[in-house]
Amino acid sequence: MKDNRIDFIINQIQTKSIVVDVGSDHAKLAIKLLKTKKAIHVYNIELNRAPYLITINNLKKNGLLNQTTNLLGNGLQMDEINEPIDYCVISGMGSNNIIDILQHKSKKIHIKTFIFLPNNYPNILRKYLKEQNYKVRYEDVIKEGKYYYSLMVVSKKQGLMIKNKYQTYFGPYNLKYPTLTFQQMYQQRVDYIQNNKLHLHNQLINQELNLLKEQKYENYWNR
């Protein structure tokens, strides 16, 4: 995960928080959170041993190992996390993988707020969040090079409900407060579909294109 995305995540985290980072990417997020005092403790979770060992080594180099708990395991299935968590960050993976992690979360882990930054298909993740009655506290679109990423901050208690297919596709916060980057992301999707003529051979993509071409985001919010 690039520093730009890490900084967007850090901006959503309040000072002196307890954070879980699933797929800790060599502790890049943990190191920045602890050095900026945004976190007082970070749980880093890695599935594979090689990145787990790099995580440990990087934390030692920065003198931050005693402010972290580092776990080798699958997602949020472990029971070692036994204190309330302010933020759980799941980034750098596809929406289906994020959903799988949420579906297999240990019931012993209590998380106040999730921060998601999927690599693809944010609408798939929003559909799941809608079904599970999560609310969207904040959304943003991040551009790195030619790629766009959707940031979502969600919780059970506070935020905007995902009410319809438009909010599921675009995001309720994005529709209420559309940014230029958000609009550019979906214009790129329109261009990609049309240039590759994907809509001519797939009815679902054709329906998606019709929805995208309206570009009246303020109207979708009220439907």
C-alpha positions as a LaTeX table, in Angstrom:
\begin{tabular}{lrrr}
\hline
Residue & $x$ (\AA) & $y$ (\AA) & $z$ (\AA) \\
\hline
Met1 & 0.00 & 0.00 & 0.00 \\
Lys2 & 1.41 & 3.37 & $-1.04$ \\
Asp3 & 2.01 & 6.25 & 1.39 \\
Asn4 & $-0.80$ & 8.29 & $-0.18$ \\
Arg5 & $-3.39$ & 5.69 & 0.80 \\
Ile6 & $-1.81$ & 5.27 & 4.23 \\
Asp7 & $-2.10$ & 9.01 & 4.85 \\
Phe8 & $-5.78$ & 9.01 & 3.87 \\
Ile9 & $-6.39$ & 6.22 & 6.38 \\
Ile10 & $-4.45$ & 7.97 & 9.15 \\
Asn11 & $-6.52$ & 11.12 & 8.63 \\
Gln12 & $-9.64$ & 9.17 & 9.63 \\
Ile13 & $-8.20$ & 7.95 & 12.93 \\
Gln14 & $-8.49$ & 9.95 & 16.13 \\
Thr15 & $-5.51$ & 10.48 & 18.44 \\
Lys16 & $-4.67$ & 7.81 & 21.05 \\
Ser17 & $-6.65$ & 5.04 & 19.39 \\
Ile18 & $-6.29$ & 1.29 & 19.56 \\
Val19 & $-6.06$ & $-0.04$ & 16.01 \\
Val20 & $-6.12$ & $-3.40$ & 14.28 \\
Asp21 & $-4.45$ & $-3.64$ & 10.87 \\
Val22 & $-5.42$ & $-6.76$ & 8.94 \\
Gly23 & $-2.72$ & $-7.53$ & 6.39 \\
Ser24 & $-0.21$ & $-5.18$ & 7.98 \\
Asp25 & 2.05 & $-4.73$ & 4.93 \\
His26 & 5.34 & $-4.77$ & 6.88 \\
Ala27 & 3.90 & $-2.47$ & 9.60 \\
Lys28 & 3.91 & 0.67 & 7.44 \\
Leu29 & 0.59 & 1.88 & 8.86 \\
Ala30 & 1.45 & 0.91 & 12.43 \\
Ile31 & 4.76 & 2.81 & 12.34 \\
Lys32 & 3.12 & 6.01 & 11.08 \\
Leu33 & 0.21 & 5.74 & 13.52 \\
Leu34 & 2.49 & 5.27 & 16.52 \\
Lys35 & 5.02 & 7.93 & 15.51 \\
Thr36 & 2.26 & 10.52 & 15.01 \\
Lys37 & 0.55 & 9.50 & 18.29 \\
Lys38 & $-2.63$ & 8.62 & 16.40 \\
Ala39 & $-2.43$ & 5.16 & 18.01 \\
Ile40 & $-1.31$ & 4.05 & 21.44 \\
His41 & $-1.33$ & 0.40 & 20.43 \\
Val42 & $-1.61$ & $-1.45$ & 17.13 \\
Tyr43 & $-2.48$ & $-5.08$ & 16.48 \\
Asn44 & $-0.81$ & $-6.23$ & 13.26 \\
Ile45 & $-2.24$ & $-9.36$ & 11.66 \\
Glu46 & $-0.45$ & $-11.26$ & 8.90 \\
Leu47 & $-1.52$ & $-14.47$ & 7.19 \\
Asn48 & 1.93 & $-15.51$ & 5.95 \\
Arg49 & 5.14 & $-15.95$ & 7.94 \\
Ala50 & 7.53 & $-14.01$ & 5.65 \\
Pro51 & 5.69 & $-10.64$ & 5.87 \\
Tyr52 & 5.02 & $-11.32$ & 9.56 \\
Leu53 & 8.78 & $-11.55$ & 10.23 \\
Ile54 & 9.41 & $-8.38$ & 8.20 \\
Thr55 & 6.73 & $-6.64$ & 10.29 \\
Ile56 & 8.52 & $-7.64$ & 13.50 \\
Asn57 & 11.89 & $-6.52$ & 12.14 \\
Asn58 & 10.59 & $-3.12$ & 10.97 \\
Leu59 & 8.99 & $-2.45$ & 14.35 \\
Lys60 & 12.24 & $-3.34$ & 16.13 \\
Lys61 & 14.19 & $-0.95$ & 13.89 \\
Asn62 & 11.83 & 1.87 & 14.83 \\
Gly63 & 11.74 & 1.01 & 18.53 \\
Leu64 & 7.99 & 0.38 & 18.45 \\
Leu65 & 7.70 & $-3.35$ & 19.09 \\
Asn66 & 6.46 & $-2.89$ & 22.67 \\
Gln67 & 3.55 & $-0.76$ & 21.41 \\
Thr68 & 2.25 & $-3.51$ & 19.14 \\
Thr69 & 0.82 & $-6.99$ & 19.26 \\
Asn70 & 1.77 & $-9.00$ & 16.20 \\
Leu71 & $-0.30$ & $-12.01$ & 15.25 \\
Leu72 & 0.19 & $-14.68$ & 12.63 \\
Gly73 & $-3.23$ & $-15.85$ & 11.53 \\
Asn74 & $-6.21$ & $-15.54$ & 9.23 \\
Gly75 & $-8.05$ & $-12.23$ & 9.34 \\
Leu76 & $-10.06$ & $-11.56$ & 12.48 \\
Gln77 & $-10.50$ & $-15.17$ & 13.53 \\
Met78 & $-8.06$ & $-15.07$ & 16.45 \\
Asp79 & $-9.20$ & $-14.71$ & 20.05 \\
Glu80 & $-6.02$ & $-12.98$ & 21.25 \\
Ile81 & $-7.60$ & $-9.55$ & 20.80 \\
Asn82 & $-9.51$ & $-9.13$ & 24.06 \\
Glu83 & $-9.92$ & $-5.35$ & 24.40 \\
Pro84 & $-12.27$ & $-2.94$ & 22.59 \\
Ile85 & $-10.85$ & $-1.77$ & 19.27 \\
Asp86 & $-11.38$ & 1.80 & 18.09 \\
Tyr87 & $-10.52$ & 1.16 & 14.42 \\
Cys88 & $-9.97$ & $-1.91$ & 12.28 \\
Val89 & $-8.23$ & $-1.23$ & 8.96 \\
Ile90 & $-8.62$ & $-3.69$ & 6.09 \\
Ser91 & $-6.87$ & $-2.46$ & 2.97 \\
Gly92 & $-4.90$ & $-3.64$ & $-0.02$ \\
Met93 & $-7.16$ & $-6.56$ & $-0.95$ \\
Gly94 & $-10.28$ & $-7.21$ & $-3.00$ \\
Ser95 & $-13.82$ & $-6.67$ & $-1.75$ \\
Asn96 & $-14.61$ & $-10.39$ & $-1.69$ \\
Asn97 & $-11.60$ & $-11.04$ & 0.55 \\
Ile98 & $-12.71$ & $-8.25$ & 2.89 \\
Ile99 & $-16.21$ & $-9.74$ & 3.07 \\
Asp100 & $-14.75$ & $-13.16$ & 3.86 \\
Ile101 & $-12.75$ & $-11.66$ & 6.74 \\
Leu102 & $-15.87$ & $-9.98$ & 8.14 \\
Gln103 & $-17.93$ & $-13.14$ & 7.84 \\
His104 & $-15.38$ & $-15.12$ & 9.86 \\
Lys105 & $-14.66$ & $-12.52$ & 12.53 \\
Ser106 & $-14.40$ & $-13.86$ & 16.05 \\
Lys107 & $-17.37$ & $-12.84$ & 18.21 \\
Lys108 & $-14.91$ & $-11.98$ & 20.97 \\
Ile109 & $-13.49$ & $-9.06$ & 18.98 \\
His110 & $-15.39$ & $-5.80$ & 19.49 \\
Ile111 & $-14.67$ & $-3.12$ & 16.87 \\
Lys112 & $-16.20$ & 0.36 & 16.95 \\
Thr113 & $-15.25$ & 1.51 & 13.45 \\
Phe114 & $-13.98$ & $-0.17$ & 10.27 \\
Ile115 & $-11.87$ & 1.54 & 7.62 \\
Phe116 & $-11.93$ & $-0.23$ & 4.26 \\
Leu117 & $-9.86$ & 0.51 & 1.19 \\
Pro118 & $-10.61$ & $-2.30$ & $-1.31$ \\
Asn119 & $-8.58$ & $-2.81$ & $-4.45$ \\
Asn120 & $-11.68$ & $-3.50$ & $-6.55$ \\
Tyr121 & $-15.50$ & $-3.59$ & $-6.77$ \\
Pro122 & $-16.43$ & $-1.32$ & $-3.84$ \\
Asn123 & $-20.09$ & $-1.82$ & $-4.78$ \\
Ile124 & $-19.80$ & $-5.52$ & $-3.83$ \\
Leu125 & $-18.53$ & $-4.54$ & $-0.40$ \\
Arg126 & $-21.27$ & $-1.92$ & 0.00 \\
Lys127 & $-23.91$ & $-4.52$ & $-0.84$ \\
Tyr128 & $-22.65$ & $-6.71$ & 2.00 \\
Leu129 & $-22.47$ & $-3.74$ & 4.38 \\
Lys130 & $-26.07$ & $-2.83$ & 3.49 \\
Glu131 & $-27.22$ & $-6.39$ & 4.24 \\
Gln132 & $-25.44$ & $-6.28$ & 7.61 \\
Asn133 & $-26.90$ & $-2.87$ & 8.53 \\
Tyr134 & $-23.61$ & $-1.02$ & 8.63 \\
Lys135 & $-23.66$ & 2.77 & 8.26 \\
Val136 & $-21.22$ & 4.86 & 6.22 \\
Arg137 & $-19.62$ & 7.61 & 8.30 \\
Tyr138 & $-17.33$ & 8.86 & 5.55 \\
Glu139 & $-16.23$ & 8.03 & 2.01 \\
Asp140 & $-13.57$ & 9.35 & $-0.30$ \\
Val141 & $-11.91$ & 8.48 & $-3.60$ \\
Ile142 & $-8.12$ & 8.35 & $-3.78$ \\
Lys143 & $-6.14$ & 8.50 & $-7.00$ \\
Glu144 & $-2.66$ & 7.02 & $-7.32$ \\
Gly145 & $-1.22$ & 7.22 & $-10.81$ \\
Lys146 & $-3.97$ & 6.02 & $-13.14$ \\
Tyr147 & $-5.78$ & 4.00 & $-10.47$ \\
Tyr148 & $-8.66$ & 5.00 & $-8.20$ \\
Tyr149 & $-9.46$ & 3.55 & $-4.77$ \\
Ser150 & $-12.59$ & 3.90 & $-2.64$ \\
Leu151 & $-12.12$ & 4.67 & 1.05 \\
Met152 & $-14.99$ & 3.77 & 3.40 \\
Val153 & $-15.35$ & 4.46 & 7.12 \\
Val154 & $-18.26$ & 2.45 & 8.54 \\
Ser155 & $-19.81$ & 1.48 & 11.85 \\
Lys156 & $-23.01$ & 0.03 & 13.22 \\
Lys157 & $-24.02$ & 3.10 & 15.22 \\
Gln158 & $-23.25$ & 6.24 & 13.22 \\
Gly159 & $-23.44$ & 7.34 & 9.60 \\
Leu160 & $-25.57$ & 7.11 & 6.47 \\
Met161 & $-27.56$ & 3.98 & 5.67 \\
Ile162 & $-27.13$ & 2.39 & 2.24 \\
Lys163 & $-30.72$ & 2.48 & 1.05 \\
Asn164 & $-30.90$ & 1.67 & $-2.66$ \\
Lys165 & $-29.01$ & 0.43 & $-5.71$ \\
Tyr166 & $-27.61$ & 3.88 & $-6.48$ \\
Gln167 & $-26.11$ & 4.27 & $-3.01$ \\
Thr168 & $-24.84$ & 0.69 & $-3.20$ \\
Tyr169 & $-23.05$ & 1.39 & $-6.46$ \\
Phe170 & $-21.72$ & 4.91 & $-5.84$ \\
Gly171 & $-21.75$ & 5.12 & $-2.03$ \\
Pro172 & $-24.21$ & 7.21 & 0.01 \\
Tyr173 & $-21.62$ & 9.69 & 1.28 \\
Asn174 & $-20.16$ & 10.09 & $-2.21$ \\
Leu175 & $-23.60$ & 10.89 & $-3.59$ \\
Lys176 & $-24.35$ & 13.42 & $-0.88$ \\
Tyr177 & $-20.94$ & 15.08 & $-1.16$ \\
Pro178 & $-19.56$ & 14.23 & $-4.64$ \\
Thr179 & $-15.94$ & 15.27 & $-5.15$ \\
Leu180 & $-14.20$ & 15.89 & $-8.45$ \\
Thr181 & $-12.05$ & 12.76 & $-7.97$ \\
Phe182 & $-15.17$ & 10.68 & $-7.36$ \\
Gln183 & $-16.72$ & 11.95 & $-10.60$ \\
Gln184 & $-13.48$ & 11.36 & $-12.52$ \\
Met185 & $-13.35$ & 7.76 & $-11.32$ \\
Tyr186 & $-16.77$ & 6.96 & $-12.73$ \\
Gln187 & $-16.14$ & 8.85 & $-15.94$ \\
Gln188 & $-13.09$ & 6.63 & $-16.41$ \\
Arg189 & $-15.36$ & 3.62 & $-15.96$ \\
Val190 & $-17.72$ & 4.96 & $-18.65$ \\
Asp191 & $-14.82$ & 5.43 & $-21.04$ \\
Tyr192 & $-13.47$ & 1.95 & $-20.33$ \\
Ile193 & $-16.82$ & 0.27 & $-21.02$ \\
Gln194 & $-17.47$ & 2.22 & $-24.19$ \\
Asn195 & $-13.96$ & 2.00 & $-25.62$ \\
Asn196 & $-13.93$ & $-1.77$ & $-25.16$ \\
Lys197 & $-17.58$ & $-2.16$ & $-26.24$ \\
Leu198 & $-18.27$ & $-4.27$ & $-23.16$ \\
His199 & $-21.89$ & $-3.11$ & $-22.99$ \\
Leu200 & $-22.68$ & $-4.61$ & $-26.38$ \\
His201 & $-22.26$ & $-8.18$ & $-25.17$ \\
Asn202 & $-23.24$ & $-8.03$ & $-21.50$ \\
Gln203 & $-26.65$ & $-6.88$ & $-20.30$ \\
Leu204 & $-25.47$ & $-6.16$ & $-16.75$ \\
Ile205 & $-22.65$ & $-3.95$ & $-18.00$ \\
Asn206 & $-25.09$ & $-2.21$ & $-20.31$ \\
Gln207 & $-27.31$ & $-1.45$ & $-17.31$ \\
Glu208 & $-24.26$ & $-0.20$ & $-15.43$ \\
Leu209 & $-23.35$ & 2.08 & $-18.33$ \\
Asn210 & $-26.85$ & 3.57 & $-18.46$ \\
Leu211 & $-26.63$ & 4.31 & $-14.74$ \\
Leu212 & $-23.18$ & 5.86 & $-15.07$ \\
Lys213 & $-24.01$ & 8.06 & $-18.06$ \\
Glu214 & $-26.73$ & 9.93 & $-16.20$ \\
Gln215 & $-24.11$ & 11.43 & $-13.86$ \\
Lys216 & $-26.78$ & 13.23 & $-11.86$ \\
Tyr217 & $-25.37$ & 12.15 & $-8.54$ \\
Glu218 & $-27.44$ & 14.58 & $-6.50$ \\
Asn219 & $-30.62$ & 12.94 & $-7.83$ \\
Tyr220 & $-29.51$ & 9.44 & $-6.84$ \\
Trp221 & $-29.31$ & 10.47 & $-3.21$ \\
Asn222 & $-33.07$ & 11.05 & $-3.02$ \\
Arg223 & $-34.23$ & 7.91 & $-4.85$ \\
\hline
\end{tabular}
